[in-house]
Amino acid sequence: MSSAPKQSNSTPFFYHHLPKNLLLILLSFICLPVTATLVLLSLYSSRTTPNAPKREQKQDQDAKQNAKARDQVPITILVTGVSMTKGLSIARLLSQYTPHLILGADVEHIPNTSPGRYSRSLTAFFPLTPPDANSAEPYIESLAHLIRATNVDLWISCSSVVSAVEDGEVVRRVEKGIRERNWDGRIFKAVQFSEDVVQELHSKDRFLEFVRGIGEVVPETHRCESPDAVVRILKKERKGTVGNTDAKKNGRRKDEKKDMRYILKPIGVDDRARGNMMTLLPLPTVKETTEYISTLSIGKSNPYILQQYISGPEYCTHALVIRGVVQAFVACPSSDLLMHYEALDPSAPLTQDMLRFTEKVAKEKGENFTGHLSFDFLAEGDREGEKSELFPIECNPRAHTAVVLFQDEPRMAQRYLDIFSASSERPHAKQDVLVPEMQCPRYYWAGHDLVALVIIPVLDLLWGQASVADVKKGGWEFWTHLRDWRDGTFEAWDPVPFLVLYHVYWPMKFLESVLNGKQWSRTTKIFEC
């Protein structure tokens, strides 16, 4: 949820850079006694549990049938990205439901502040060298060295948006090193796509070209490397002469083109553009349109795509793919800043359509295609999905936070271990795609909701920008989440990462922002301005 203020003649002081950072640090100190008490009680109640919770419960028939000899001998599994919820969730899952050695690693820009470092699910945590200003080589080499030095058997990558390509390079280097050293019996597997696959799928325009190539419908899209290119396309659009081929393919009449609206978004990572990505073009006048486009940093080194605006709801997916076969899949409602996760009904037509698309992409990429795969979709038409048209708009060839929805699923741990099955034993259609149980918890983040649903409405009320009804609405939603939902970071048997996240990691981030003067927008997920 955004922390941007509502439209007003004056911006409240607490939205400005220095006050909001200092207020958030103060809030962390105020809440510390409550968090510390919760953590101490959780630790006390779990004192009799020497490790993660017992791997009791449901030893699934599927897991029993696939419990190969290798699964019985402890292996070393490295999970990277454990500072993020997705990495921490996977580490906890494997710690609970496998007998293996779980290592964690991540970049720590501020030493000793990674929440994952303090998780009971990890046997050891290793800080990785961050990329420097000119090269990602320090990061790549530190991760490759860690994999070699600790004799990692399975690496599960939970890349950030800026390290997915580099993680693909790590796989290539480690596998090449094993071949060159002729290490007999050394088996190394990675849940991570190669760098060329990541580059193709991550690039918005190249991904849409790929989707067209496999016969799927995509929104009309144009790559633009200058503001003038955007203006020219919009002028042609007014005349109904742009993209007629796509219009026919998408089942749209030529005369409908004149009413089509577009959005502009960067092909790469550009946090400064996030706040404007839903601006609909063209604006009422040519002058307004031209002036708006000129404010964006569009160029050959920072290309944008001009994409047809689809007015329907947005969805996101997460899948585990092993050798071109989708092993696990979940779909969720989405938004530009997703801080609430709720699984869609796996049997719903819309969910099945998204799964079909994911399986088609995985099959197209073949047996060497192994990793986490996520897509963003827009649906136009019936919101229930019976008659809606689905448009894939982006691919994230890395783990999605939606993996948290599998956190209590023992069979998910086994699906990761299926990577050691022989190629000839690929499950194909004989093994159903794993989906979350229908009673799967919904997830929220307490720190985000406290600020977005309680603190900001109260401050807005005091500033005259909100009503008592707004405060009541936010407070009731926060209470509902606290009562019925589940926090994405807190676990009673592993509570320390929750404490570190809100009382070490974020306060240090806010303090760093104050000291270096870098402004940011959004609450709980910082984007530079």
Short mmCIF file of C-alpha atoms in Angstrom, two decimals:
data_model
loop_
_atom_site.label_atom_id
_atom_site.label_comp_id
_atom_site.label_asym_id
_atom_site.label_seq_id
_atom_site.Cartn_x
_atom_site.Cartn_y
_atom_site.Cartn_z
CA MET A 1 0.00 0.00 0.00
CA SER A 2 1.35 3.38 -0.94
CA SER A 3 2.29 6.02 1.56
CA ALA A 4 1.67 8.76 -0.96
CA PRO A 5 -0.73 11.41 0.31
CA LYS A 6 -4.16 12.09 -1.04
CA GLN A 7 -4.56 15.06 -3.31
CA SER A 8 -4.42 18.26 -1.31
CA ASN A 9 -3.20 21.82 -1.57
CA SER A 10 -0.59 21.09 1.09
CA THR A 11 1.37 17.94 1.78
CA PRO A 12 1.39 16.92 5.45
CA PHE A 13 4.82 17.13 7.05
CA PHE A 14 4.90 13.39 7.82
CA TYR A 15 5.12 12.57 4.09
CA HIS A 16 8.38 14.48 3.69
CA HIS A 17 11.69 12.65 3.63
CA LEU A 18 13.19 13.45 7.03
CA PRO A 19 10.02 13.35 9.19
CA LYS A 20 8.70 10.08 7.78
CA ASN A 21 12.02 8.29 8.30
CA LEU A 22 12.38 9.61 11.85
CA LEU A 23 8.76 8.78 12.68
CA LEU A 24 9.16 5.22 11.41
CA ILE A 25 12.31 4.77 13.51
CA LEU A 26 10.40 6.15 16.52
CA LEU A 27 7.53 3.75 15.81
CA SER A 28 9.99 0.85 15.85
CA PHE A 29 11.24 1.89 19.32
CA ILE A 30 7.68 2.31 20.62
CA CYS A 31 6.65 -1.16 19.41
CA LEU A 32 9.84 -2.90 20.55
CA PRO A 33 8.54 -3.93 24.02
CA VAL A 34 5.48 -5.57 22.46
CA THR A 35 7.52 -7.40 19.83
CA ALA A 36 10.17 -8.47 22.35
CA THR A 37 7.52 -9.87 24.69
CA LEU A 38 5.91 -11.80 21.84
CA VAL A 39 9.26 -13.22 20.74
CA LEU A 40 10.32 -14.20 24.28
CA LEU A 41 7.01 -15.97 24.90
CA SER A 42 7.36 -17.80 21.58
CA LEU A 43 10.92 -18.87 22.37
CA TYR A 44 9.91 -20.06 25.83
CA SER A 45 6.99 -22.11 24.48
CA SER A 46 9.25 -23.80 21.94
CA ARG A 47 12.14 -24.59 24.32
CA THR A 48 11.26 -28.28 24.26
CA THR A 49 11.56 -28.34 20.48
CA PRO A 50 15.27 -28.73 19.68
CA ASN A 51 14.94 -27.84 16.04
CA ALA A 52 12.16 -26.83 13.72
CA PRO A 53 8.73 -28.36 14.36
CA LYS A 54 8.53 -32.10 14.13
CA ARG A 55 8.17 -33.45 10.63
CA GLU A 56 5.23 -35.37 11.73
CA GLN A 57 2.14 -34.71 10.33
CA LYS A 58 1.12 -35.66 6.96
CA GLN A 59 3.79 -37.82 5.37
CA ASP A 60 2.09 -37.73 2.07
CA GLN A 61 1.75 -40.89 0.01
CA ASP A 62 3.40 -39.10 -2.88
CA ALA A 63 6.41 -38.31 -0.70
CA LYS A 64 6.67 -41.91 0.51
CA GLN A 65 6.62 -43.30 -3.00
CA ASN A 66 9.33 -40.88 -4.09
CA ALA A 67 11.60 -41.24 -1.03
CA LYS A 68 14.68 -42.38 -2.93
CA ALA A 69 17.86 -43.42 -1.18
CA ARG A 70 19.36 -39.99 -1.77
CA ASP A 71 16.54 -38.39 0.21
CA GLN A 72 17.44 -40.54 3.21
CA VAL A 73 21.10 -39.45 3.23
CA PRO A 74 21.47 -35.85 4.42
CA ILE A 75 22.57 -33.51 1.66
CA THR A 76 23.55 -29.84 1.75
CA ILE A 77 20.94 -27.40 0.47
CA LEU A 78 21.75 -23.72 0.02
CA VAL A 79 18.90 -21.20 -0.10
CA THR A 80 19.85 -17.69 -1.18
CA GLY A 81 17.69 -14.63 -0.68
CA VAL A 82 16.78 -15.51 2.92
CA SER A 83 16.56 -11.81 3.81
CA MET A 84 13.31 -11.84 1.82
CA THR A 85 10.13 -13.64 2.78
CA LYS A 86 10.32 -16.01 -0.18
CA GLY A 87 13.79 -17.28 0.68
CA LEU A 88 13.03 -17.55 4.38
CA SER A 89 9.79 -19.44 3.66
CA ILE A 90 11.58 -22.02 1.50
CA ALA A 91 14.33 -22.48 4.10
CA ARG A 92 11.74 -23.03 6.82
CA LEU A 93 9.81 -25.48 4.64
CA LEU A 94 12.88 -27.60 3.94
CA SER A 95 13.99 -27.44 7.58
CA GLN A 96 10.63 -28.75 8.79
CA TYR A 97 9.99 -31.48 6.26
CA THR A 98 13.40 -32.84 5.21
CA PRO A 99 16.38 -34.24 7.16
CA HIS A 100 18.87 -32.18 5.17
CA LEU A 101 21.43 -29.52 6.07
CA ILE A 102 19.99 -26.09 5.22
CA LEU A 103 22.39 -23.21 4.61
CA GLY A 104 21.32 -19.63 3.98
CA ALA A 105 23.04 -16.77 2.20
CA ASP A 106 22.26 -13.24 1.11
CA VAL A 107 23.78 -9.84 0.51
CA GLU A 108 23.92 -7.70 3.66
CA HIS A 109 24.47 -4.08 2.70
CA ILE A 110 24.43 -3.30 6.43
CA PRO A 111 26.29 -6.06 8.34
CA ASN A 112 24.32 -8.39 10.63
CA THR A 113 20.91 -6.97 9.66
CA SER A 114 19.52 -9.80 7.51
CA PRO A 115 16.41 -11.27 9.21
CA GLY A 116 17.18 -14.67 7.70
CA ARG A 117 20.59 -14.76 9.41
CA TYR A 118 18.80 -15.39 12.73
CA SER A 119 16.40 -18.11 11.58
CA ARG A 120 16.37 -21.44 13.43
CA SER A 121 15.78 -23.14 10.09
CA LEU A 122 19.39 -22.50 9.03
CA THR A 123 22.43 -24.48 10.08
CA ALA A 124 24.61 -21.56 9.01
CA PHE A 125 24.27 -18.18 7.29
CA PHE A 126 26.83 -16.71 4.89
CA PRO A 127 26.91 -13.03 3.83
CA LEU A 128 27.55 -12.54 0.11
CA THR A 129 29.68 -9.78 -1.37
CA PRO A 130 27.40 -7.14 -2.93
CA PRO A 131 28.02 -6.00 -6.51
CA ASP A 132 30.11 -2.84 -6.77
CA ALA A 133 29.24 0.22 -8.83
CA ASN A 134 30.88 -1.13 -11.99
CA SER A 135 30.46 -4.89 -11.87
CA ALA A 136 28.46 -7.76 -10.45
CA GLU A 137 31.60 -9.93 -10.48
CA PRO A 138 32.23 -9.71 -6.69
CA TYR A 139 28.72 -11.04 -6.02
CA ILE A 140 28.96 -13.79 -8.64
CA GLU A 141 32.35 -15.01 -7.47
CA SER A 142 31.44 -14.94 -3.76
CA LEU A 143 28.34 -17.07 -4.38
CA ALA A 144 30.14 -19.50 -6.69
CA HIS A 145 32.95 -19.84 -4.13
CA LEU A 146 30.44 -20.53 -1.33
CA ILE A 147 28.77 -23.30 -3.36
CA ARG A 148 32.13 -24.94 -4.05
CA ALA A 149 33.54 -24.48 -0.53
CA THR A 150 30.52 -25.91 1.29
CA ASN A 151 29.96 -28.77 -1.19
CA VAL A 152 26.39 -27.70 -1.89
CA ASP A 153 24.30 -30.46 -3.49
CA LEU A 154 21.22 -28.34 -4.19
CA TRP A 155 21.07 -24.58 -4.61
CA ILE A 156 17.62 -22.99 -4.45
CA SER A 157 17.91 -19.45 -5.71
CA CYS A 158 15.50 -16.76 -4.55
CA SER A 159 16.87 -13.94 -6.65
CA SER A 160 16.03 -10.31 -6.14
CA VAL A 161 14.90 -8.34 -9.18
CA VAL A 162 18.46 -7.10 -9.74
CA SER A 163 20.37 -10.38 -9.30
CA ALA A 164 18.45 -12.94 -11.37
CA VAL A 165 20.79 -12.74 -14.38
CA GLU A 166 23.86 -12.93 -12.15
CA ASP A 167 22.45 -16.01 -10.41
CA GLY A 168 22.12 -17.65 -13.83
CA GLU A 169 25.80 -16.94 -14.44
CA VAL A 170 26.67 -18.60 -11.11
CA VAL A 171 25.01 -21.85 -12.23
CA ARG A 172 27.06 -21.86 -15.43
CA ARG A 173 30.34 -21.29 -13.59
CA VAL A 174 29.78 -23.93 -10.93
CA GLU A 175 28.68 -26.58 -13.43
CA LYS A 176 31.64 -25.74 -15.67
CA GLY A 177 34.02 -26.03 -12.72
CA ILE A 178 32.67 -29.47 -11.81
CA ARG A 179 33.16 -30.68 -15.39
CA GLU A 180 36.69 -29.27 -15.66
CA ARG A 181 37.80 -30.77 -12.35
CA ASN A 182 36.26 -34.11 -13.29
CA TRP A 183 34.85 -34.60 -9.79
CA ASP A 184 33.53 -38.15 -10.00
CA GLY A 185 30.31 -38.59 -8.11
CA ARG A 186 29.89 -34.85 -7.49
CA ILE A 187 26.25 -34.01 -8.09
CA PHE A 188 25.17 -30.39 -8.11
CA LYS A 189 21.65 -29.25 -8.95
CA ALA A 190 20.21 -25.74 -9.02
CA VAL A 191 16.68 -24.39 -9.05
CA GLN A 192 17.75 -21.46 -11.20
CA PHE A 193 17.40 -20.68 -14.90
CA SER A 194 20.46 -19.95 -17.01
CA GLU A 195 21.37 -16.31 -17.64
CA ASP A 196 20.20 -16.34 -21.29
CA VAL A 197 16.76 -17.61 -20.27
CA VAL A 198 16.50 -15.00 -17.51
CA GLN A 199 17.47 -12.21 -19.91
CA GLU A 200 14.86 -13.27 -22.45
CA LEU A 201 11.97 -13.71 -20.04
CA HIS A 202 12.75 -10.75 -17.78
CA SER A 203 12.86 -8.26 -20.67
CA LYS A 204 9.26 -7.13 -21.14
CA ASP A 205 9.45 -6.73 -24.92
CA ARG A 206 11.41 -9.95 -25.56
CA PHE A 207 9.02 -11.89 -23.33
CA LEU A 208 5.99 -10.66 -25.27
CA GLU A 209 7.70 -11.58 -28.55
CA PHE A 210 8.24 -15.08 -27.18
CA VAL A 211 4.59 -15.32 -26.10
CA ARG A 212 3.41 -14.26 -29.57
CA GLY A 213 5.72 -16.89 -31.02
CA ILE A 214 3.99 -19.71 -29.14
CA GLY A 215 0.58 -18.54 -30.34
CA GLU A 216 -0.72 -16.71 -27.27
CA VAL A 217 -2.55 -13.38 -27.23
CA VAL A 218 -0.72 -10.36 -25.78
CA PRO A 219 -1.64 -6.68 -25.39
CA GLU A 220 -0.54 -4.44 -28.24
CA THR A 221 2.99 -3.38 -27.33
CA HIS A 222 5.63 -1.09 -28.83
CA ARG A 223 9.28 -0.70 -27.82
CA CYS A 224 10.23 2.97 -27.54
CA GLU A 225 13.78 4.31 -27.23
CA SER A 226 12.95 8.02 -27.29
CA PRO A 227 10.10 10.35 -26.26
CA ASP A 228 9.54 11.19 -29.94
CA ALA A 229 8.90 7.53 -30.73
CA VAL A 230 6.11 7.43 -28.13
CA VAL A 231 4.51 10.60 -29.50
CA ARG A 232 4.63 9.28 -33.08
CA ILE A 233 2.94 6.02 -32.14
CA LEU A 234 0.20 7.79 -30.18
CA LYS A 235 -0.47 10.15 -33.09
CA LYS A 236 -0.84 7.20 -35.44
CA GLU A 237 -3.07 5.50 -32.88
CA ARG A 238 -5.44 8.47 -32.99
CA LYS A 239 -5.87 7.72 -36.69
CA GLY A 240 -6.42 4.02 -36.07
CA THR A 241 -3.38 2.96 -38.09
CA VAL A 242 -1.16 1.41 -35.42
CA GLY A 243 -0.94 -2.30 -34.72
CA ASN A 244 -3.72 -3.43 -37.05
CA THR A 245 -2.21 -6.91 -37.22
CA ASP A 246 -2.32 -7.24 -33.45
CA ALA A 247 -5.80 -5.77 -33.42
CA LYS A 248 -7.05 -8.55 -35.67
CA LYS A 249 -5.22 -11.20 -33.67
CA ASN A 250 -6.72 -9.91 -30.45
CA GLY A 251 -10.18 -9.92 -31.98
CA ARG A 252 -10.49 -6.11 -32.05
CA ARG A 253 -11.98 -4.11 -34.88
CA LYS A 254 -9.94 -1.36 -36.51
CA ASP A 255 -12.43 1.30 -35.43
CA GLU A 256 -11.92 0.29 -31.80
CA LYS A 257 -8.29 1.40 -32.05
CA LYS A 258 -9.23 5.07 -31.77
CA ASP A 259 -10.54 4.49 -28.24
CA MET A 260 -7.57 2.42 -27.11
CA ARG A 261 -5.52 3.75 -24.20
CA TYR A 262 -1.91 2.95 -23.38
CA ILE A 263 0.46 2.87 -20.43
CA LEU A 264 4.21 3.50 -20.46
CA LYS A 265 6.59 1.40 -18.39
CA PRO A 266 10.34 0.81 -18.39
CA ILE A 267 11.65 -2.44 -19.84
CA GLY A 268 14.25 -2.73 -17.10
CA VAL A 269 14.23 -1.82 -13.42
CA ASP A 270 13.42 1.86 -12.86
CA ASP A 271 11.87 2.45 -9.43
CA ARG A 272 11.48 6.16 -10.14
CA ALA A 273 8.95 5.35 -12.88
CA ARG A 274 6.72 3.17 -10.69
CA GLY A 275 4.48 5.98 -9.50
CA ASN A 276 3.52 6.99 -13.05
CA MET A 277 3.11 3.61 -14.73
CA MET A 278 -0.69 3.70 -14.61
CA THR A 279 -0.96 7.10 -16.31
CA LEU A 280 -3.28 6.51 -19.28
CA LEU A 281 -2.15 7.87 -22.63
CA PRO A 282 -2.87 9.84 -24.66
CA LEU A 283 -3.78 12.66 -22.28
CA PRO A 284 -6.59 15.08 -23.26
CA THR A 285 -4.32 17.30 -25.38
CA VAL A 286 -1.20 16.72 -27.46
CA LYS A 287 0.65 19.32 -25.38
CA GLU A 288 -0.15 17.55 -22.09
CA THR A 289 0.86 14.21 -23.57
CA THR A 290 4.16 15.54 -24.91
CA GLU A 291 5.02 17.31 -21.66
CA TYR A 292 4.31 14.20 -19.60
CA ILE A 293 6.41 11.95 -21.84
CA SER A 294 9.30 14.41 -21.68
CA THR A 295 9.48 13.97 -17.89
CA LEU A 296 10.40 10.29 -18.30
CA SER A 297 13.98 9.17 -18.85
CA ILE A 298 13.27 7.28 -22.08
CA GLY A 299 16.37 6.48 -24.14
CA LYS A 300 18.37 3.73 -25.80
CA SER A 301 19.95 2.82 -22.49
CA ASN A 302 16.58 2.96 -20.71
CA PRO A 303 13.92 1.86 -23.23
CA TYR A 304 10.21 1.81 -22.39
CA ILE A 305 7.28 -0.12 -23.76
CA LEU A 306 4.03 1.54 -24.76
CA GLN A 307 1.43 -1.08 -23.96
CA GLN A 308 -2.29 -1.35 -24.52
CA TYR A 309 -4.17 -0.66 -21.29
CA ILE A 310 -6.32 -3.56 -20.09
CA SER A 311 -8.93 -2.41 -17.60
CA GLY A 312 -9.54 -5.73 -15.86
CA PRO A 313 -8.10 -7.13 -12.61
CA GLU A 314 -4.45 -8.14 -12.31
CA TYR A 315 -3.19 -11.54 -11.18
CA CYS A 316 0.22 -13.02 -10.40
CA THR A 317 1.44 -16.59 -10.31
CA HIS A 318 4.31 -18.60 -8.86
CA ALA A 319 5.48 -21.97 -10.14
CA LEU A 320 8.25 -24.44 -9.46
CA VAL A 321 9.45 -25.92 -12.75
CA ILE A 322 11.81 -28.91 -12.95
CA ARG A 323 13.11 -29.98 -16.35
CA GLY A 324 10.26 -28.35 -18.21
CA VAL A 325 7.51 -29.78 -15.97
CA VAL A 326 5.45 -27.60 -13.61
CA GLN A 327 5.67 -29.20 -10.17
CA ALA A 328 3.82 -26.62 -8.06
CA PHE A 329 1.61 -23.66 -8.94
CA VAL A 330 -0.36 -20.92 -7.22
CA ALA A 331 -2.21 -17.85 -8.49
CA CYS A 332 -3.18 -14.73 -6.50
CA PRO A 333 -4.93 -11.41 -7.04
CA SER A 334 -2.25 -8.79 -7.60
CA SER A 335 -1.57 -5.06 -7.51
CA ASP A 336 1.32 -2.67 -8.17
CA LEU A 337 2.51 -3.19 -4.57
CA LEU A 338 1.37 -6.58 -3.34
CA MET A 339 1.42 -6.89 0.46
CA HIS A 340 -1.55 -9.24 0.92
CA TYR A 341 -1.54 -12.79 -0.43
CA GLU A 342 -4.57 -14.99 -0.92
CA ALA A 343 -4.58 -18.05 -3.18
CA LEU A 344 -7.20 -18.24 -5.91
CA ASP A 345 -9.37 -21.34 -6.13
CA PRO A 346 -7.15 -23.86 -8.00
CA SER A 347 -10.18 -25.22 -9.87
CA ALA A 348 -11.43 -21.81 -11.07
CA PRO A 349 -11.38 -21.36 -14.88
CA LEU A 350 -9.09 -18.34 -14.60
CA THR A 351 -6.57 -20.23 -12.44
CA GLN A 352 -6.64 -23.15 -14.85
CA ASP A 353 -6.00 -20.80 -17.78
CA MET A 354 -2.95 -19.34 -16.01
CA LEU A 355 -1.68 -22.83 -15.20
CA ARG A 356 -2.18 -23.92 -18.82
CA PHE A 357 -0.13 -20.94 -20.00
CA THR A 358 2.64 -21.67 -17.47
CA GLU A 359 2.80 -25.32 -18.54
CA LYS A 360 2.93 -24.29 -22.20
CA VAL A 361 5.90 -21.98 -21.57
CA ALA A 362 7.71 -24.62 -19.51
CA LYS A 363 7.16 -27.30 -22.15
CA GLU A 364 8.31 -24.95 -24.90
CA LYS A 365 11.57 -24.29 -23.05
CA GLY A 366 12.34 -28.00 -22.70
CA GLU A 367 14.19 -30.30 -20.34
CA ASN A 368 16.93 -27.84 -19.37
CA PHE A 369 14.32 -25.44 -18.00
CA THR A 370 14.52 -25.60 -14.18
CA GLY A 371 13.75 -22.77 -11.78
CA HIS A 372 11.06 -20.61 -10.23
CA LEU A 373 8.71 -19.02 -12.75
CA SER A 374 6.24 -16.20 -12.14
CA PHE A 375 3.88 -14.32 -14.44
CA ASP A 376 1.70 -11.23 -14.24
CA PHE A 377 -1.63 -11.37 -16.06
CA LEU A 378 -4.47 -8.99 -16.80
CA ALA A 379 -7.98 -10.34 -17.31
CA GLU A 380 -10.55 -8.54 -19.42
CA GLY A 381 -14.22 -9.46 -19.22
CA ASP A 382 -16.08 -11.57 -16.67
CA ARG A 383 -14.35 -11.21 -13.28
CA GLU A 384 -15.34 -14.75 -12.35
CA GLY A 385 -13.18 -16.00 -15.19
CA GLU A 386 -15.83 -17.89 -17.16
CA LYS A 387 -15.68 -15.52 -20.14
CA SER A 388 -12.61 -13.45 -19.44
CA GLU A 389 -9.72 -13.01 -21.84
CA LEU A 390 -6.32 -13.46 -20.22
CA PHE A 391 -3.34 -11.31 -21.22
CA PRO A 392 0.18 -12.20 -19.99
CA ILE A 393 2.04 -8.92 -19.51
CA GLU A 394 5.26 -9.73 -17.63
CA CYS A 395 7.43 -12.64 -16.60
CA ASN A 396 9.59 -12.81 -13.49
CA PRO A 397 11.95 -15.78 -13.96
CA ARG A 398 12.59 -16.07 -10.23
CA ALA A 399 10.76 -16.95 -7.02
CA HIS A 400 7.70 -14.92 -6.10
CA THR A 401 6.68 -14.05 -2.55
CA ALA A 402 3.51 -16.07 -3.24
CA VAL A 403 5.61 -19.15 -2.43
CA VAL A 404 4.72 -18.34 1.20
CA LEU A 405 1.34 -19.95 0.45
CA PHE A 406 3.14 -23.33 0.35
CA GLN A 407 4.87 -22.81 3.69
CA ASP A 408 2.94 -25.55 5.52
CA GLU A 409 2.85 -28.05 2.66
CA PRO A 410 5.17 -31.07 3.23
CA ARG A 411 4.77 -32.20 -0.37
CA MET A 412 6.34 -28.95 -1.57
CA ALA A 413 9.62 -29.92 0.07
CA GLN A 414 9.53 -33.23 -1.79
CA ARG A 415 8.93 -31.45 -5.09
CA TYR A 416 12.22 -29.61 -4.68
CA LEU A 417 13.98 -32.93 -4.05
CA ASP A 418 12.46 -34.38 -7.23
CA ILE A 419 15.21 -32.52 -9.06
CA PHE A 420 17.46 -35.50 -8.21
CA SER A 421 15.19 -37.95 -10.04
CA ALA A 422 16.62 -39.34 -13.26
CA SER A 423 15.52 -37.62 -16.46
CA SER A 424 13.67 -40.73 -17.57
CA GLU A 425 11.64 -40.59 -14.35
CA ARG A 426 10.13 -37.17 -15.04
CA PRO A 427 6.57 -37.26 -13.67
CA HIS A 428 4.83 -35.72 -16.71
CA ALA A 429 1.06 -36.04 -16.31
CA LYS A 430 1.29 -38.92 -13.84
CA GLN A 431 2.05 -36.53 -10.98
CA ASP A 432 -0.49 -33.80 -10.40
CA VAL A 433 0.66 -30.22 -10.13
CA LEU A 434 0.84 -29.32 -6.44
CA VAL A 435 -1.46 -26.46 -5.44
CA PRO A 436 -2.16 -24.91 -2.00
CA GLU A 437 -4.87 -26.48 0.10
CA MET A 438 -8.22 -24.69 -0.05
CA GLN A 439 -7.90 -23.80 3.66
CA CYS A 440 -4.49 -22.20 3.04
CA PRO A 441 -3.99 -19.12 5.28
CA ARG A 442 -4.05 -15.61 3.84
CA TYR A 443 -0.90 -13.60 4.46
CA TYR A 444 -0.17 -10.01 5.44
CA TRP A 445 2.75 -8.12 6.99
CA ALA A 446 1.95 -6.62 10.38
CA GLY A 447 4.41 -3.74 10.09
CA HIS A 448 3.04 -2.63 6.74
CA ASP A 449 -0.58 -2.87 7.82
CA LEU A 450 0.05 -1.05 11.10
CA VAL A 451 1.45 1.91 9.19
CA ALA A 452 -0.84 1.83 6.15
CA LEU A 453 -4.13 0.97 7.86
CA VAL A 454 -3.74 2.57 11.30
CA ILE A 455 -0.96 5.15 11.62
CA ILE A 456 -1.41 6.97 8.30
CA PRO A 457 -5.24 7.25 8.55
CA VAL A 458 -4.91 8.66 12.10
CA LEU A 459 -2.28 11.20 11.00
CA ASP A 460 -4.37 12.11 7.96
CA LEU A 461 -7.37 12.66 10.26
CA LEU A 462 -5.35 14.99 12.47
CA TRP A 463 -4.21 16.86 9.35
CA GLY A 464 -7.77 17.14 8.05
CA GLN A 465 -7.26 14.80 5.09
CA ALA A 466 -9.26 11.83 6.34
CA SER A 467 -12.51 11.20 8.16
CA VAL A 468 -13.31 9.22 11.28
CA ALA A 469 -14.91 6.66 8.97
CA ASP A 470 -11.56 6.21 7.17
CA VAL A 471 -9.83 5.56 10.49
CA LYS A 472 -12.50 3.05 11.57
CA LYS A 473 -12.32 1.27 8.23
CA GLY A 474 -8.53 0.95 8.36
CA GLY A 475 -8.57 -0.11 12.00
CA TRP A 476 -11.16 -2.79 11.38
CA GLU A 477 -9.22 -4.16 8.39
CA PHE A 478 -6.04 -4.28 10.47
CA TRP A 479 -7.84 -6.10 13.29
CA THR A 480 -9.30 -8.59 10.79
CA HIS A 481 -5.84 -9.36 9.42
CA LEU A 482 -4.39 -9.66 12.91
CA ARG A 483 -7.17 -12.03 13.97
CA ASP A 484 -7.76 -14.16 10.87
CA TRP A 485 -4.71 -13.84 8.64
CA ARG A 486 -1.10 -14.92 9.11
CA ASP A 487 2.00 -12.75 9.16
CA GLY A 488 4.42 -13.48 6.32
CA THR A 489 7.51 -13.34 8.56
CA PHE A 490 6.43 -14.40 12.05
CA GLU A 491 6.57 -18.06 13.08
CA ALA A 492 6.09 -19.08 16.72
CA TRP A 493 8.92 -21.63 16.49
CA ASP A 494 11.20 -19.17 14.64
CA PRO A 495 10.28 -15.67 15.89
CA VAL A 496 13.64 -13.86 15.86
CA PRO A 497 13.59 -12.91 12.12
CA PHE A 498 10.35 -11.00 12.83
CA LEU A 499 12.06 -9.03 15.61
CA VAL A 500 15.11 -8.30 13.46
CA LEU A 501 13.02 -7.24 10.46
CA TYR A 502 11.12 -4.50 12.29
CA HIS A 503 13.61 -3.45 14.93
CA VAL A 504 16.98 -3.85 13.21
CA TYR A 505 16.68 -4.14 9.43
CA TRP A 506 14.10 -1.43 8.71
CA PRO A 507 15.30 1.12 11.32
CA MET A 508 18.81 0.80 9.88
CA LYS A 509 17.43 1.25 6.36
CA PHE A 510 15.54 4.37 7.40
CA LEU A 511 18.58 5.74 9.22
CA GLU A 512 20.73 5.05 6.16
CA SER A 513 18.18 6.92 4.03
CA VAL A 514 18.40 9.93 6.36
CA LEU A 515 22.20 9.94 6.39
CA ASN A 516 22.72 9.58 2.64
CA GLY A 517 19.77 11.77 1.66
CA LYS A 518 18.23 9.20 -0.70
CA GLN A 519 14.48 9.65 -0.78
CA TRP A 520 12.06 6.77 -1.17
CA SER A 521 8.37 6.14 -1.65
CA ARG A 522 6.00 3.42 -0.42
CA THR A 523 5.72 1.84 2.99
CA THR A 524 7.59 -1.33 4.00
CA LYS A 525 8.99 -1.78 0.50
CA ILE A 526 11.35 1.06 -0.36
CA PHE A 527 11.58 2.40 -3.89
CA GLU A 528 13.98 5.23 -4.61
CA CYS A 529 12.47 8.48 -5.85
#
